[in-house]
Coordinates of C-alpha atoms in Angstrom, one line a residue:
M6 CA -11.4 39.4 -34.8
K7 CA -10.9 39.6 -38.6
N8 CA -10.4 43.4 -39.0
L9 CA -8.9 42.9 -42.4
L10 CA -9.9 45.9 -44.5
L11 CA -6.4 47.1 -44.4
F12 CA -6.4 50.4 -46.3
F13 CA -2.7 50.7 -46.0
S14 CA -0.1 48.1 -45.2
V15 CA 0.0 46.0 -42.1
F16 CA 3.7 45.9 -41.3
F17 CA 5.9 48.5 -42.9
L18 CA 6.4 52.3 -43.1
L19 CA 8.5 52.8 -46.2
S20 CA 11.5 55.1 -46.4
C21 CA 13.4 55.2 -49.7
N22 CA 17.1 55.6 -48.8
S23 CA 18.2 56.6 -52.3
S24 CA 19.1 59.9 -53.8
K25 CA 17.9 58.8 -57.3
K26 CA 14.5 59.8 -58.6
D27 CA 12.5 57.6 -60.9
K28 CA 11.7 59.1 -64.3
Y29 CA 8.3 58.9 -65.9
E30 CA 7.3 59.1 -69.5
S31 CA 4.1 61.1 -70.0
V32 CA 1.7 60.2 -72.9
E33 CA 1.3 64.0 -73.4
T34 CA 4.7 65.6 -72.7
D35 CA 7.4 63.1 -73.5
K36 CA 9.8 62.7 -70.6
V37 CA 9.1 64.5 -67.3
Q38 CA 10.3 64.3 -63.7
I39 CA 7.4 63.4 -61.5
D40 CA 7.3 65.8 -58.5
T41 CA 8.7 64.6 -55.2
I42 CA 5.5 64.2 -53.3
A43 CA 3.8 62.2 -56.1
H44 CA 6.8 60.0 -56.5
R45 CA 6.9 59.2 -52.7
G46 CA 3.1 58.7 -52.7
K47 CA 3.4 56.1 -55.5
K48 CA 6.1 54.2 -53.7
L49 CA 4.3 54.3 -50.4
M50 CA 1.1 53.0 -52.0
E51 CA 2.7 50.2 -54.0
T52 CA 4.8 49.0 -51.0
H53 CA 2.3 49.3 -48.2
C54 CA -1.2 49.2 -49.7
Y55 CA -0.8 46.4 -52.1
L56 CA -0.3 43.7 -49.5
C57 CA -4.0 43.7 -49.0
H58 CA -5.3 45.9 -51.9
S59 CA -3.4 44.1 -54.7
P60 CA -4.2 45.2 -58.3
N61 CA -3.6 41.6 -59.3
A62 CA -6.2 40.0 -57.0
E63 CA -9.0 38.0 -58.6
E64 CA -12.5 39.4 -58.6
N65 CA -14.2 36.7 -56.6
E66 CA -11.5 34.6 -55.0
G67 CA -8.5 35.1 -52.8
R68 CA -9.1 38.8 -52.0
I69 CA -8.8 40.1 -48.5
A70 CA -9.7 43.7 -49.3
P71 CA -10.8 45.8 -52.3
P72 CA -8.1 46.9 -54.8
M73 CA -6.9 50.5 -54.4
I74 CA -8.6 51.5 -57.6
A75 CA -11.9 50.7 -55.9
V76 CA -11.0 53.0 -53.0
K77 CA -10.0 55.8 -55.4
S78 CA -13.2 55.4 -57.5
R79 CA -15.5 55.4 -54.5
Y80 CA -14.0 58.5 -53.0
L81 CA -14.0 60.3 -56.3
M82 CA -17.8 59.8 -56.4
D83 CA -18.1 62.3 -53.4
Y84 CA -15.0 64.5 -53.8
D85 CA -14.0 66.2 -57.1
S86 CA -11.3 68.4 -55.6
K87 CA -8.0 67.1 -54.5
E88 CA -8.1 68.9 -51.2
D89 CA -11.4 67.3 -50.2
F90 CA -10.4 63.9 -51.6
V91 CA -7.2 63.9 -49.5
K92 CA -9.0 65.2 -46.4
A93 CA -11.7 62.5 -46.6
I94 CA -9.1 59.7 -46.9
L95 CA -7.1 61.2 -44.0
S96 CA -10.3 61.3 -41.9
F97 CA -11.0 57.6 -42.4
V98 CA -7.5 56.5 -41.8
E99 CA -7.3 58.5 -38.6
N100 CA -10.6 57.1 -37.4
P101 CA -11.4 53.9 -39.2
T102 CA -14.9 53.0 -38.0
E103 CA -17.9 51.5 -39.7
E104 CA -19.8 54.8 -39.3
N105 CA -16.9 56.7 -41.0
A106 CA -16.6 54.2 -43.8
K107 CA -17.8 54.9 -47.4
M108 CA -17.2 51.4 -48.8
H109 CA -20.0 49.6 -47.0
G110 CA -19.8 46.5 -49.2
A111 CA -16.1 46.1 -48.4
V112 CA -16.8 46.5 -44.7
R113 CA -19.4 43.7 -44.9
N114 CA -17.0 41.4 -46.8
F115 CA -13.7 42.2 -44.9
E116 CA -14.7 44.3 -41.8
V117 CA -13.1 47.6 -40.9
M118 CA -9.4 48.2 -41.0
P119 CA -7.6 48.5 -37.6
K120 CA -6.2 51.8 -36.7
Q121 CA -2.7 52.2 -37.9
V122 CA 0.3 54.4 -37.0
F123 CA 1.8 56.3 -39.9
P124 CA 4.7 58.8 -40.2
D125 CA 3.8 62.4 -40.8
H126 CA 2.4 63.2 -44.3
A127 CA 2.6 59.6 -45.6
V128 CA -1.2 59.1 -46.0
A129 CA -1.6 62.5 -47.5
Q130 CA 1.1 61.7 -50.1
I131 CA -0.6 58.4 -51.0
A132 CA -4.0 60.1 -51.5
D133 CA -2.4 63.0 -53.4
F134 CA -0.8 60.6 -55.9
M135 CA -4.1 58.6 -56.2
F136 CA -6.0 61.7 -57.1
D137 CA -3.6 63.0 -59.7
Y138 CA -2.4 59.9 -61.4
Q139 CA -3.8 56.7 -62.8
I140 CA -3.0 53.7 -60.7
E141 CA -2.9 50.0 -61.5
E142 CA -6.2 48.3 -61.7
P143 CA -7.2 44.6 -62.1
E144 CA -8.3 43.5 -65.5
W145 CA -11.8 42.8 -64.2
F146 CA -12.3 46.2 -62.5
A147 CA -13.6 48.4 -65.3
A148 CA -16.3 46.0 -66.2
H149 CA -17.2 45.5 -62.5
W150 CA -17.4 49.2 -61.9
Q151 CA -19.4 49.9 -65.1
G152 CA -21.8 47.1 -64.1
H153 CA -22.5 48.9 -60.8
G154 CA -24.0 52.0 -62.5
H155 CA -20.9 53.7 -63.8
E156 CA -21.4 53.3 -67.6
N157 CA -18.5 54.3 -69.9
W158 CA -16.2 54.7 -66.8
E159 CA -12.5 55.3 -67.4
Q160 CA -10.0 56.0 -64.7
P161 CA -9.2 59.7 -64.4
G162 CA -5.7 61.0 -63.9
K163 CA -2.5 61.4 -65.7
K164 CA -1.0 58.4 -67.5
V165 CA 2.6 57.7 -66.8
V166 CA 5.0 54.9 -67.6
V167 CA 7.8 54.3 -65.1
I168 CA 11.3 54.1 -66.4
E169 CA 13.0 52.4 -63.5
P170 CA 16.7 53.3 -62.7
P171 CA 19.0 50.5 -61.5
K172 CA 17.9 49.4 -58.1
S173 CA 20.0 50.2 -55.0
Y174 CA 20.8 47.6 -52.5
E175 CA 18.3 49.2 -50.2
E176 CA 15.6 48.8 -52.8
I177 CA 16.6 45.2 -53.6
G178 CA 16.4 44.3 -49.9
L179 CA 13.0 45.9 -49.6
E180 CA 11.8 44.0 -52.6
Y181 CA 12.8 40.7 -51.0
A182 CA 11.4 41.6 -47.6
L183 CA 8.1 43.0 -48.9
A184 CA 7.5 40.1 -51.3
T185 CA 8.0 37.7 -48.4
K186 CA 5.8 39.8 -46.2
K187 CA 3.1 39.8 -48.8
L188 CA 3.2 36.0 -49.2
L189 CA 3.1 35.4 -45.4
G190 CA 0.5 38.2 -44.8
E191 CA -1.9 37.0 -47.4
N192 CA -1.8 33.4 -46.1
L193 CA -2.1 34.5 -42.5
M194 CA -4.9 36.9 -43.0
Q195 CA -6.9 34.4 -45.1
T196 CA -6.5 31.9 -42.3
I197 CA -7.7 34.4 -39.7
Q198 CA -10.6 35.4 -42.0
K199 CA -11.8 31.9 -42.6
Q200 CA -10.8 30.0 -39.5
G201 CA -9.9 32.5 -36.7
T202 CA -6.9 33.4 -34.6
L203 CA -6.4 30.0 -33.1
E204 CA -5.9 28.4 -36.5
A205 CA -3.6 31.3 -37.4
L206 CA -1.3 30.2 -34.6
A207 CA -1.1 26.7 -36.2
F208 CA -0.4 28.3 -39.6
C209 CA 2.5 30.3 -38.2
N210 CA 3.9 27.2 -36.5
I211 CA 3.7 25.0 -39.6
Q212 CA 3.8 27.2 -42.6
A213 CA 5.7 30.4 -41.9
M214 CA 9.2 29.0 -42.0
P215 CA 8.7 26.9 -45.2
L216 CA 7.1 29.9 -47.0
T217 CA 10.0 32.1 -46.0
D218 CA 12.4 29.5 -47.2
S219 CA 10.6 29.3 -50.5
M220 CA 11.2 33.0 -51.0
S221 CA 14.9 32.6 -50.1
T222 CA 15.1 30.0 -52.9
K223 CA 13.2 32.3 -55.3
Y224 CA 15.6 35.2 -54.8
N225 CA 18.8 33.2 -54.1
A226 CA 19.1 35.0 -50.8
S227 CA 19.0 34.2 -47.1
I228 CA 15.7 35.7 -45.8
K229 CA 15.0 35.7 -42.1
R230 CA 12.7 37.3 -39.6
V231 CA 14.4 37.6 -36.2
S232 CA 13.6 39.1 -32.8
D233 CA 15.0 39.9 -29.4
K234 CA 11.7 38.4 -28.0
N235 CA 11.3 35.3 -30.2
R236 CA 8.5 32.9 -30.2
N237 CA 10.1 30.3 -32.4
P238 CA 13.7 29.5 -31.3
N239 CA 14.7 29.6 -35.0
N240 CA 13.9 33.3 -35.0
K241 CA 16.3 34.3 -32.2
A242 CA 18.4 37.4 -33.2
N243 CA 22.2 37.1 -33.1
A244 CA 24.5 39.8 -31.6
E245 CA 24.7 42.0 -34.7
E246 CA 20.9 41.8 -35.3
L247 CA 20.3 42.8 -31.7
V248 CA 22.2 46.0 -32.3
Y249 CA 19.9 47.0 -35.2
I250 CA 16.8 46.0 -33.3
E251 CA 17.7 48.5 -30.6
Q252 CA 18.5 51.1 -33.2
F253 CA 15.1 50.7 -34.9
K254 CA 13.3 50.8 -31.5
K255 CA 14.7 54.3 -31.0
V256 CA 13.6 55.4 -34.5
L257 CA 10.0 54.2 -34.0
A258 CA 9.9 55.6 -30.4
A259 CA 10.8 59.0 -31.8
K260 CA 8.0 58.6 -34.5
E261 CA 10.6 58.9 -37.2
E262 CA 10.6 56.9 -40.5
P263 CA 12.9 53.9 -40.4
K264 CA 15.4 53.5 -43.2
P265 CA 16.9 50.3 -44.4
V266 CA 20.4 49.4 -43.1
I267 CA 22.9 48.0 -45.5
V268 CA 26.1 46.4 -44.2
D269 CA 29.0 45.5 -46.5
K270 CA 30.0 41.8 -46.1
G271 CA 32.6 41.5 -48.8
E272 CA 30.9 39.7 -51.7
K273 CA 27.6 39.8 -49.8
V274 CA 25.2 42.5 -48.7
Q275 CA 23.4 42.4 -45.4
F276 CA 20.0 44.1 -45.2
Y277 CA 18.1 45.0 -42.0
Y278 CA 14.6 46.6 -41.7
P279 CA 12.1 46.6 -38.9
I280 CA 8.8 44.8 -38.5
P281 CA 6.5 47.0 -36.5
T282 CA 3.4 45.9 -34.7
N283 CA -0.2 46.9 -35.4
T284 CA -3.5 46.1 -33.7
M285 CA -3.9 42.8 -35.5
C286 CA -0.4 41.6 -34.3
L287 CA -1.5 42.3 -30.7
Q288 CA -4.1 39.6 -30.8
C289 CA -1.2 37.2 -30.2
H290 CA 1.7 39.5 -29.3
G291 CA 0.0 42.2 -27.1
K292 CA 0.1 42.7 -23.4
P293 CA -1.0 39.6 -21.4
K294 CA -4.2 41.3 -20.1
D295 CA -5.2 42.0 -23.7
I296 CA -4.6 38.5 -25.2
K297 CA -7.6 36.1 -25.0
P298 CA -6.9 33.3 -22.6
E299 CA -7.6 30.6 -25.2
V300 CA -5.2 32.2 -27.6
R301 CA -2.5 32.4 -24.9
A302 CA -3.1 28.8 -23.9
K303 CA -2.7 27.5 -27.4
T304 CA 0.4 29.7 -28.0
L305 CA 2.1 28.2 -24.9
K306 CA 1.1 24.7 -26.1
I307 CA 2.9 25.2 -29.4
Y308 CA 5.7 27.4 -28.0
P309 CA 6.3 26.6 -24.3
K310 CA 9.1 29.1 -24.0
D311 CA 7.4 31.9 -25.8
I312 CA 8.5 35.4 -24.8
A313 CA 7.0 37.3 -27.8
I314 CA 4.3 39.3 -25.9
G315 CA 4.0 42.6 -24.2
Y316 CA 4.0 44.8 -27.3
G317 CA 2.0 47.9 -28.0
E318 CA 1.2 49.5 -31.3
N319 CA 4.0 50.5 -33.6
E320 CA 6.8 48.8 -31.7
V321 CA 9.6 46.7 -33.1
R322 CA 8.4 43.2 -33.1
G323 CA 11.5 42.1 -34.9
I324 CA 13.5 42.8 -38.1
W325 CA 14.1 41.4 -41.5
S326 CA 17.6 40.1 -41.8
I327 CA 18.4 39.4 -45.5
T328 CA 21.7 38.4 -47.1
F329 CA 22.2 38.5 -50.8
D330 CA 25.0 38.7 -53.4
K331 CA 26.5 42.0 -54.6
K332 CA 25.9 43.1 -58.1
K333 CA 28.3 41.8 -60.6

């Protein structure tokens, strides 16, 4: 029921809809342009993996999965060539089972990740970047890893400092959506982990809207999650939102990567991006025969007019609908 070792993100498949490339400053060669695959891998990892594998997580409290540096370090123990390293990670992501797992302590603590759907090459690009470059690590990790038999350990890989260009409206919208997703996801998954799916339903009913509103206040934006098959009446999509829901459905059905949609609203920017399903979502939103009777009964008690069921994996459960001010 927990299935919370989420190697890569729960909800999103990133696509950067920008022609600009980030620049990096190397400690060895002054300024260099990072290659396209590494740049994309970095963005994919930061956006999707860090929901569960945050480099800012505490060592003993609040974590729902090991940090990504732990994943990198464990796989480097067995694979010293990039080709083998990438193949091993791909193998696990394609078949995430306890028998196929290398991080047995993480499996004991968090259970095995559910199988996810990814666009072509996304996982390979993440693994490629992890092998070649140093990634963020929690302050406690080096001492933790050294204390487990890896004396004098230092993270291998090239050191780079990102010099970020000005953010596009697509990137601003994604930042707001992903930060809100992270807040909701961490709280939801901790509830499932500690109390089970039934209590997670109560959490969604009571806490989801206030938490989303708190992020709207933080970013001075209107942040909403809307659907054509809503559970909460407050999440019902309007006519314009329904158009983009249908558009994103076609993109995911074709197994293409979704790109953020930006609509000019005068002094405002309207941002749309899909919220796809995964196996964990289907505990409450799957096909009726696959939802446990007690879960469905409690859902209907809380939401008597619920129509948010019948989904399969990697389908559009809804979209982010975010409105924010244009740059001055």
